[in-house]
Amino acid sequence: MEEKTIVEKLQLAKYKEVVVLDAPSDSDYFKHLPSYQKKLESKQYDLIFKFIQTLDELVTFVTKIINDDKLLADGYLFIAYPKKGNKKWDTYVHRDELMPALKTDEEGYVGQSNLKFTRMVALDETYTVIGLKEATKLKIKGVKKNNPSADEYADYVPQVTAFLADKGNLAAFYTNLATGYQRVWARYIYSAKQPATQEKRRLEMVDILSQGYKTKDLYRQGKK
């Protein structure tokens, strides 16, 4: 099966006001995107996709988007950064540095803004992409901190799928689960505040799924 493009993975074609900034000239990441601008103009966008090389550049750009109010309601900012060990750039961004650098709170909001960290997916062997959503509506509605609904972690499901991509048939097993089960796993992992705890829970999920159990509760019942 042919691997999905980033346009397909992130469903980028659905956005109307789109700008892609600093895409590598030797890439064709966006060949399936109907149309897009290559320079920020004095308007708001549904989708901003930016390539960066350093953590400082990432933080500076996110701050600019927030201060200049460049995203429409429910719009997305995607940022592609070079991953550790990439063979194209001398620079890289470590994923564990992202949250502290962006000063995200326990719900994923950047500082006091309405921009919410929602997803992380692999672009290729060079780049990882993070997604930040203009989530004013969600923030106004209010998120239950102590017992958040699994539905609130729907945007994290692609991250779980990406993590399982190199683990045999587990990605297929996960994507074939009922939507609710997928979101419960996403909540279990990403409701944890610390990256180390998230990683521990990812590995626990791998162990449980590899034994054929769809959920942690079913696993516990099966071990009784």
Short mmCIF file of C-alpha atoms in Angstrom, two decimals:
data_model
loop_
_atom_site.label_atom_id
_atom_site.label_comp_id
_atom_site.label_asym_id
_atom_site.label_seq_id
_atom_site.Cartn_x
_atom_site.Cartn_y
_atom_site.Cartn_z
CA MET A 1 0.00 0.00 0.00
CA GLU A 2 1.37 3.41 -0.98
CA GLU A 3 2.16 5.62 1.99
CA LYS A 4 -0.12 8.59 2.47
CA THR A 5 1.23 12.04 1.65
CA ILE A 6 1.28 14.74 4.30
CA VAL A 7 -1.65 16.38 2.49
CA GLU A 8 -3.65 13.19 2.97
CA LYS A 9 -2.44 12.48 6.52
CA LEU A 10 -3.45 15.91 7.78
CA GLN A 11 -6.38 16.41 5.38
CA LEU A 12 -4.89 19.69 4.21
CA ALA A 13 -6.98 19.91 1.04
CA LYS A 14 -10.07 20.86 3.04
CA TYR A 15 -8.67 24.27 4.01
CA LYS A 16 -9.46 27.32 1.86
CA GLU A 17 -7.09 30.08 2.97
CA VAL A 18 -3.68 28.36 2.89
CA VAL A 19 -0.09 29.52 3.02
CA VAL A 20 3.01 27.29 2.91
CA LEU A 21 6.25 28.92 4.02
CA ASP A 22 9.86 27.92 3.36
CA ALA A 23 9.10 24.48 1.91
CA PRO A 24 12.34 22.86 0.64
CA SER A 25 12.80 23.61 -3.05
CA ASP A 26 13.72 19.99 -3.76
CA SER A 27 10.51 18.58 -2.25
CA ASP A 28 7.05 17.84 -3.62
CA TYR A 29 5.24 17.54 -0.29
CA PHE A 30 2.34 19.71 -1.47
CA LYS A 31 1.86 18.59 -5.06
CA HIS A 32 -1.62 17.31 -4.17
CA LEU A 33 -2.67 20.59 -2.57
CA PRO A 34 -4.99 22.45 -4.99
CA SER A 35 -3.61 25.93 -4.35
CA TYR A 36 -1.73 27.87 -1.71
CA GLN A 37 0.21 31.06 -1.13
CA LYS A 38 3.91 31.19 -0.37
CA LYS A 39 3.99 34.45 1.55
CA LEU A 40 2.06 35.75 4.54
CA GLU A 41 -0.31 38.55 3.70
CA SER A 42 -2.31 40.93 5.87
CA LYS A 43 -5.20 38.51 6.42
CA GLN A 44 -6.09 35.45 8.45
CA TYR A 45 -5.68 31.85 7.32
CA ASP A 46 -7.34 28.48 7.83
CA LEU A 47 -3.97 26.80 7.44
CA ILE A 48 -0.39 27.96 7.88
CA PHE A 49 2.35 25.43 7.19
CA LYS A 50 5.88 26.52 8.05
CA PHE A 51 9.28 24.79 7.79
CA ILE A 52 11.91 25.74 10.38
CA GLN A 53 15.38 24.54 11.33
CA THR A 54 15.83 25.49 14.99
CA LEU A 55 13.81 25.57 18.18
CA ASP A 56 14.32 29.33 18.52
CA GLU A 57 12.94 29.83 15.02
CA LEU A 58 9.91 27.70 15.90
CA VAL A 59 9.14 29.63 19.08
CA THR A 60 9.63 33.00 17.33
CA PHE A 61 7.25 32.06 14.53
CA VAL A 62 4.55 30.69 16.86
CA THR A 63 4.77 33.92 18.88
CA LYS A 64 4.37 35.97 15.70
CA ILE A 65 1.29 34.04 14.62
CA ILE A 66 -0.26 34.57 18.05
CA ASN A 67 0.61 38.27 18.29
CA ASP A 68 -0.50 39.04 14.73
CA ASP A 69 -3.69 36.96 15.10
CA LYS A 70 -3.08 35.18 11.80
CA LEU A 71 -5.36 32.16 12.27
CA LEU A 72 -9.09 32.03 11.69
CA ALA A 73 -11.29 30.24 14.25
CA ASP A 74 -10.48 26.50 14.20
CA GLY A 75 -7.54 27.18 11.88
CA TYR A 76 -4.32 25.16 12.07
CA LEU A 77 -0.67 26.05 12.28
CA PHE A 78 1.58 23.18 11.23
CA ILE A 79 5.33 23.43 11.73
CA ALA A 80 7.82 20.99 10.23
CA TYR A 81 11.11 20.71 12.08
CA PRO A 82 14.22 18.58 11.45
CA LYS A 83 14.22 15.51 13.66
CA LYS A 84 17.24 14.25 15.58
CA GLY A 85 19.50 12.13 13.39
CA ASN A 86 18.25 13.58 10.11
CA LYS A 87 20.78 13.50 7.25
CA LYS A 88 19.80 16.78 5.59
CA TRP A 89 20.46 19.43 8.23
CA ASP A 90 23.07 19.97 10.92
CA THR A 91 20.33 21.25 13.20
CA TYR A 92 17.45 19.40 14.84
CA VAL A 93 14.68 19.93 17.39
CA HIS A 94 14.19 17.40 20.18
CA ARG A 95 10.50 16.70 20.73
CA ASP A 96 10.87 16.78 24.52
CA GLU A 97 11.98 20.42 24.29
CA LEU A 98 8.86 21.60 22.48
CA MET A 99 6.37 21.93 25.34
CA PRO A 100 8.72 23.76 27.73
CA ALA A 101 9.92 26.10 24.96
CA LEU A 102 6.35 26.95 23.93
CA LYS A 103 5.33 27.30 27.60
CA THR A 104 2.25 25.12 27.12
CA ASP A 105 -0.06 24.59 30.05
CA GLU A 106 -1.44 21.23 31.19
CA GLU A 107 -4.15 21.41 28.53
CA GLY A 108 -1.71 22.14 25.71
CA TYR A 109 -2.40 25.85 25.27
CA VAL A 110 0.60 28.01 24.36
CA GLY A 111 1.06 30.55 27.15
CA GLN A 112 -2.11 32.61 27.61
CA SER A 113 -3.11 32.24 23.96
CA ASN A 114 -5.92 30.28 22.30
CA LEU A 115 -3.42 28.23 20.31
CA LYS A 116 -3.54 24.60 21.43
CA PHE A 117 -0.95 21.88 20.76
CA THR A 118 -2.91 18.98 19.29
CA ARG A 119 -0.81 16.62 17.20
CA MET A 120 2.58 15.37 16.09
CA VAL A 121 3.17 13.28 12.95
CA ALA A 122 6.15 12.12 10.93
CA LEU A 123 6.58 13.82 7.55
CA ASP A 124 9.52 11.69 6.40
CA GLU A 125 12.99 10.69 7.57
CA THR A 126 13.96 14.36 7.81
CA TYR A 127 11.01 16.19 9.33
CA THR A 128 8.45 15.84 12.10
CA VAL A 129 5.32 18.00 11.98
CA ILE A 130 3.49 19.47 14.97
CA GLY A 131 0.00 20.91 14.77
CA LEU A 132 -1.40 23.79 16.80
CA LYS A 133 -5.09 24.65 16.57
CA GLU A 134 -6.81 27.99 17.05
CA ALA A 135 -9.06 26.67 19.80
CA THR A 136 -10.95 29.69 21.10
CA LYS A 137 -14.27 27.81 20.97
CA LEU A 138 -12.89 24.89 22.95
CA LYS A 139 -11.30 27.19 25.51
CA ILE A 140 -14.53 29.15 25.97
CA LYS A 141 -16.47 25.91 26.32
CA GLY A 142 -14.03 24.74 28.95
CA VAL A 143 -12.15 21.47 29.22
CA LYS A 144 -12.61 19.16 32.17
CA LYS A 145 -9.17 19.01 33.73
CA ASN A 146 -9.64 16.11 36.10
CA ASN A 147 -11.63 13.77 33.86
CA PRO A 148 -11.47 14.95 30.24
CA SER A 149 -13.65 13.21 27.70
CA ALA A 150 -11.87 10.88 25.32
CA ASP A 151 -13.46 12.87 22.47
CA GLU A 152 -11.27 15.81 23.44
CA TYR A 153 -8.24 13.74 22.41
CA ALA A 154 -9.48 12.99 18.89
CA ASP A 155 -6.73 15.16 17.40
CA TYR A 156 -4.09 12.99 19.09
CA VAL A 157 -5.20 9.78 17.38
CA PRO A 158 -2.90 10.40 14.34
CA GLN A 159 0.03 10.69 16.76
CA VAL A 160 -0.75 7.27 18.19
CA THR A 161 -1.00 5.83 14.68
CA ALA A 162 2.33 7.39 13.72
CA PHE A 163 4.00 5.95 16.82
CA LEU A 164 2.76 2.47 15.90
CA ALA A 165 3.74 2.77 12.24
CA ASP A 166 7.01 0.84 12.64
CA LYS A 167 5.64 -1.77 15.03
CA GLY A 168 4.52 -4.55 12.73
CA ASN A 169 0.77 -4.87 12.33
CA LEU A 170 -0.09 -2.86 15.45
CA ALA A 171 -0.86 0.32 13.47
CA ALA A 172 -3.45 -1.59 11.45
CA PHE A 173 -4.83 -3.21 14.60
CA TYR A 174 -5.18 0.22 16.22
CA THR A 175 -6.80 1.92 13.21
CA ASN A 176 -9.31 -0.91 12.97
CA LEU A 177 -10.46 -0.32 16.54
CA ALA A 178 -13.71 1.52 17.13
CA THR A 179 -13.23 5.29 17.13
CA GLY A 180 -13.99 5.46 20.84
CA TYR A 181 -11.29 2.91 21.67
CA GLN A 182 -8.74 4.84 19.60
CA ARG A 183 -9.54 8.04 21.49
CA VAL A 184 -9.39 6.32 24.88
CA TRP A 185 -5.82 5.24 24.11
CA ALA A 186 -4.98 8.76 22.94
CA ARG A 187 -6.38 10.19 26.18
CA TYR A 188 -4.49 7.63 28.29
CA ILE A 189 -1.19 8.64 26.70
CA TYR A 190 -1.52 12.38 26.18
CA SER A 191 -3.37 13.27 29.37
CA ALA A 192 -0.02 12.68 31.08
CA LYS A 193 1.90 15.92 31.56
CA GLN A 194 5.44 14.53 31.52
CA PRO A 195 7.04 13.18 28.30
CA ALA A 196 8.54 10.29 30.28
CA THR A 197 5.10 9.26 31.51
CA GLN A 198 3.69 9.51 27.99
CA GLU A 199 6.48 7.26 26.71
CA LYS A 200 5.84 4.73 29.48
CA ARG A 201 2.17 4.63 28.56
CA ARG A 202 2.97 4.23 24.86
CA LEU A 203 5.04 1.15 25.63
CA GLU A 204 2.29 -0.20 27.87
CA MET A 205 -0.17 0.26 24.99
CA VAL A 206 2.16 -1.63 22.62
CA ASP A 207 2.32 -4.53 25.08
CA ILE A 208 -1.46 -4.69 25.50
CA LEU A 209 -2.31 -4.33 21.80
CA SER A 210 0.30 -6.93 20.85
CA GLN A 211 -1.55 -9.42 23.04
CA GLY A 212 -4.74 -8.76 21.08
CA TYR A 213 -6.58 -6.67 23.68
CA LYS A 214 -8.44 -3.60 22.42
CA THR A 215 -8.42 -1.66 25.68
CA LYS A 216 -6.64 -1.62 29.01
CA ASP A 217 -9.87 -2.61 30.77
CA LEU A 218 -10.30 -5.66 28.54
CA TYR A 219 -6.66 -6.57 29.22
CA ARG A 220 -7.24 -6.40 32.96
CA GLN A 221 -10.38 -8.53 32.68
CA GLY A 222 -8.52 -11.08 30.60
CA LYS A 223 -5.80 -11.40 33.23
CA LYS A 224 -8.20 -12.09 36.08
#
